[in-house]
Coordinates of C-alpha atoms in Angstrom, one line a residue:
M1 CA -58.3 -12.1 -86.6
E2 CA -61.4 -11.1 -86.9
N3 CA -62.4 -12.3 -83.1
H4 CA -59.4 -9.8 -82.2
K5 CA -60.7 -7.0 -84.2
N6 CA -62.8 -5.3 -80.7
I7 CA -59.4 -5.6 -78.8
L8 CA -56.9 -4.2 -81.6
N9 CA -59.6 -1.1 -82.0
N10 CA -58.8 -0.8 -78.2
I11 CA -55.6 -0.5 -79.3
K12 CA -55.9 1.4 -82.3
R13 CA -57.1 4.2 -79.7
Y14 CA -53.4 4.5 -78.1
V15 CA -50.4 3.8 -80.8
D16 CA -50.8 3.0 -84.8
L17 CA -51.0 -0.4 -86.1
N18 CA -49.9 -1.8 -89.1
E19 CA -51.0 -5.2 -90.1
S20 CA -47.7 -7.3 -89.0
D21 CA -47.9 -5.6 -85.3
S22 CA -52.0 -6.7 -85.4
K23 CA -50.9 -10.5 -86.2
Q24 CA -48.5 -10.3 -83.9
F25 CA -50.9 -9.6 -81.0
S26 CA -53.2 -11.9 -82.2
A27 CA -50.9 -14.5 -81.8
I28 CA -50.6 -13.8 -78.0
I29 CA -54.4 -13.8 -77.5
T30 CA -56.3 -16.4 -75.4
T31 CA -60.0 -16.2 -76.0
L32 CA -62.2 -17.6 -73.7
K33 CA -66.6 -17.9 -72.5
V34 CA -66.8 -17.8 -68.5
K35 CA -70.2 -18.4 -66.4
R36 CA -71.5 -15.8 -64.6
R37 CA -70.0 -16.3 -61.0
Q38 CA -67.1 -17.6 -62.4
F39 CA -63.7 -17.1 -61.1
I40 CA -60.5 -15.7 -63.0
V41 CA -58.5 -14.6 -60.4
Q42 CA -58.7 -15.8 -56.7
P43 CA -56.6 -14.6 -53.7
G44 CA -53.4 -16.4 -53.5
F45 CA -52.7 -17.7 -57.0
L46 CA -50.6 -15.6 -59.1
C47 CA -52.6 -13.2 -61.7
S48 CA -50.3 -14.4 -64.6
C49 CA -53.0 -12.5 -67.2
Q50 CA -54.5 -9.2 -68.3
T51 CA -58.2 -9.7 -68.9
Y52 CA -60.3 -7.5 -71.8
V53 CA -64.1 -8.2 -72.0
L54 CA -64.9 -8.7 -75.4
K55 CA -68.6 -9.3 -74.2
G56 CA -70.6 -9.4 -70.7
A57 CA -69.0 -7.7 -67.4
L58 CA -66.7 -8.1 -64.7
R59 CA -65.5 -6.9 -61.4
S60 CA -62.8 -7.5 -58.9
Y61 CA -63.0 -7.4 -55.2
F62 CA -61.5 -8.5 -52.0
I63 CA -63.3 -9.1 -48.8
N64 CA -61.9 -8.0 -45.4
N65 CA -61.1 -9.6 -42.1
E66 CA -64.6 -8.5 -41.1
G67 CA -66.4 -10.6 -44.2
V68 CA -67.1 -7.0 -45.9
D69 CA -66.5 -7.2 -49.3
H70 CA -65.0 -4.2 -51.0
T71 CA -65.3 -3.6 -55.2
I72 CA -62.5 -2.2 -56.7
Q73 CA -63.2 -2.7 -60.2
F74 CA -65.8 -3.5 -62.5
A75 CA -65.1 -4.2 -66.6
I76 CA -67.5 -4.2 -69.1
E77 CA -67.0 -4.7 -73.0
D78 CA -63.7 -3.1 -74.5
W79 CA -62.3 -2.8 -70.6
F80 CA -59.4 -4.5 -69.1
I81 CA -59.7 -5.9 -65.9
S82 CA -56.9 -7.8 -63.1
D83 CA -55.5 -8.0 -59.9
F84 CA -52.4 -5.4 -61.2
S85 CA -50.7 -6.0 -58.3
S86 CA -50.3 -9.5 -58.8
Y87 CA -49.6 -9.2 -62.2
I88 CA -47.2 -6.5 -62.2
N89 CA -45.3 -7.7 -59.7
Q90 CA -46.0 -11.4 -60.1
E91 CA -46.6 -12.7 -56.8
P92 CA -49.8 -14.3 -55.4
A93 CA -53.1 -12.2 -55.9
S94 CA -55.3 -10.4 -53.1
L95 CA -58.2 -9.6 -55.0
F96 CA -61.4 -11.7 -56.4
V97 CA -62.3 -11.1 -60.5
E98 CA -65.3 -12.8 -61.1
A99 CA -67.8 -12.4 -63.6
L100 CA -70.8 -11.1 -62.9
E101 CA -72.6 -11.8 -66.8
D102 CA -71.8 -14.8 -68.9
S103 CA -68.8 -13.3 -70.3
I104 CA -66.5 -13.9 -73.4
I105 CA -63.1 -12.5 -72.5
Q106 CA -59.5 -12.6 -73.8
Q107 CA -56.0 -12.5 -72.1
I108 CA -52.6 -12.0 -72.3
T109 CA -49.9 -13.3 -70.1
Y110 CA -47.6 -11.7 -68.5
D111 CA -44.6 -13.3 -69.8
D112 CA -46.2 -12.7 -73.5
V113 CA -46.4 -9.1 -72.7
E114 CA -42.9 -8.7 -71.6
K115 CA -41.6 -10.1 -74.7
L116 CA -44.1 -8.5 -76.9
C117 CA -43.0 -4.9 -75.1
R118 CA -39.4 -5.4 -75.4
E119 CA -39.8 -6.6 -79.4
N120 CA -42.2 -3.4 -80.3
P121 CA -42.3 -0.4 -78.8
K122 CA -45.8 0.2 -79.8
F123 CA -47.1 -2.4 -77.4
E124 CA -44.6 -0.7 -74.9
R125 CA -46.5 2.7 -75.4
F126 CA -49.7 1.6 -75.6
F127 CA -49.3 -0.6 -72.2
R128 CA -47.9 2.4 -70.7
L129 CA -50.6 5.0 -71.8
V130 CA -53.4 2.2 -70.8
A131 CA -51.2 2.4 -66.9
Q132 CA -51.2 5.9 -66.7
K133 CA -54.9 5.9 -67.5
S134 CA -55.8 3.7 -64.8
F135 CA -53.6 5.4 -62.2
A136 CA -55.0 8.4 -62.9
F137 CA -58.6 7.1 -62.7
S138 CA -57.9 5.3 -59.4
Q139 CA -56.4 8.6 -57.9
K140 CA -59.8 10.1 -59.0
R141 CA -61.9 7.6 -57.2
V142 CA -60.0 7.9 -54.0
L143 CA -60.4 11.7 -54.0
S144 CA -64.2 11.0 -54.4
N145 CA -64.4 8.6 -52.2
L146 CA -63.0 10.8 -49.5
G147 CA -64.5 14.3 -50.3
K148 CA -68.1 13.4 -51.6
S149 CA -71.3 12.2 -49.9
A150 CA -72.2 8.9 -50.5
E151 CA -75.7 10.5 -52.6
E152 CA -73.0 12.4 -54.8
R153 CA -70.9 9.3 -55.3
F154 CA -73.6 7.4 -56.5
I155 CA -74.9 10.1 -58.8
E156 CA -71.8 11.2 -60.2
F157 CA -70.9 7.0 -60.8
Q158 CA -74.1 6.5 -62.7
N159 CA -73.9 10.0 -64.7
I160 CA -70.2 8.3 -65.7
Y161 CA -71.7 4.8 -66.3
P162 CA -75.2 4.3 -66.6
E163 CA -74.5 1.3 -68.1
I164 CA -73.0 -0.6 -65.3
V165 CA -75.6 1.0 -62.9
L166 CA -78.1 -1.5 -65.0
R167 CA -76.2 -4.4 -65.2
V168 CA -74.1 -4.8 -61.9
P169 CA -76.2 -6.6 -58.8
Q170 CA -76.8 -3.7 -56.4
Y171 CA -75.1 -4.9 -53.8
A172 CA -71.6 -4.9 -55.6
L173 CA -72.5 -1.4 -57.0
A174 CA -73.4 -0.6 -53.0
S175 CA -69.5 -2.1 -52.0
Y176 CA -67.8 0.0 -55.1
L177 CA -69.0 3.1 -53.9
G178 CA -68.3 2.3 -50.2
M179 CA -72.0 1.5 -48.6
S180 CA -74.0 -0.9 -48.0
A181 CA -76.5 -2.3 -50.3
E182 CA -79.5 -0.9 -47.8
F183 CA -77.9 2.5 -47.8
L184 CA -78.0 2.8 -51.4
S185 CA -81.0 1.7 -51.7
K186 CA -82.6 4.6 -50.0
I187 CA -80.2 6.7 -51.6
R188 CA -82.3 5.5 -55.1
K189 CA -85.5 6.1 -53.3
R190 CA -84.6 9.4 -52.2
L191 CA -83.4 10.5 -55.7
A192 CA -86.2 8.4 -57.3
I193 CA -88.8 10.8 -55.8
K194 CA -86.7 14.0 -56.1
S195 CA -87.2 13.3 -60.2

């Protein structure tokens, strides 16, 4: 249960767990090492797991019909990532989930989570609260993309997630922010000159 300490601490931020709860959750976790550029989800295949990042950095993204890459989410230590639509609806994925660094991840399957939530209301509450938080974040991101300039979006992201800005490739950050890598480079140069 020692290597499950981080994910259990994450859960304890939302719900109280006793030792029995912790053991019950630990029993369904699979720990994996993934290499940089390795995919854990690919379009067309069922995304049957939620992934928790123990160490490393991952991103989810899709490629549109013109071949343009659009980053949906980054995940670093202590974050969850998945193709949540595929996972929740048990349908083929539309996203890639890729390791940006050599990473250690922990996964829990859809079936195990469903069983766990039926058996223990604490976990039902945890997963509901995480889903609500994720939905609220997605809504804020849409509003930011619709209402702010590219420079404002970058500054906001850099202020909230400075570690991600330092760790992820510029092309991935640019695609998350809805701009080209070249345009992001110009923004960064302009901001560096200002300061």
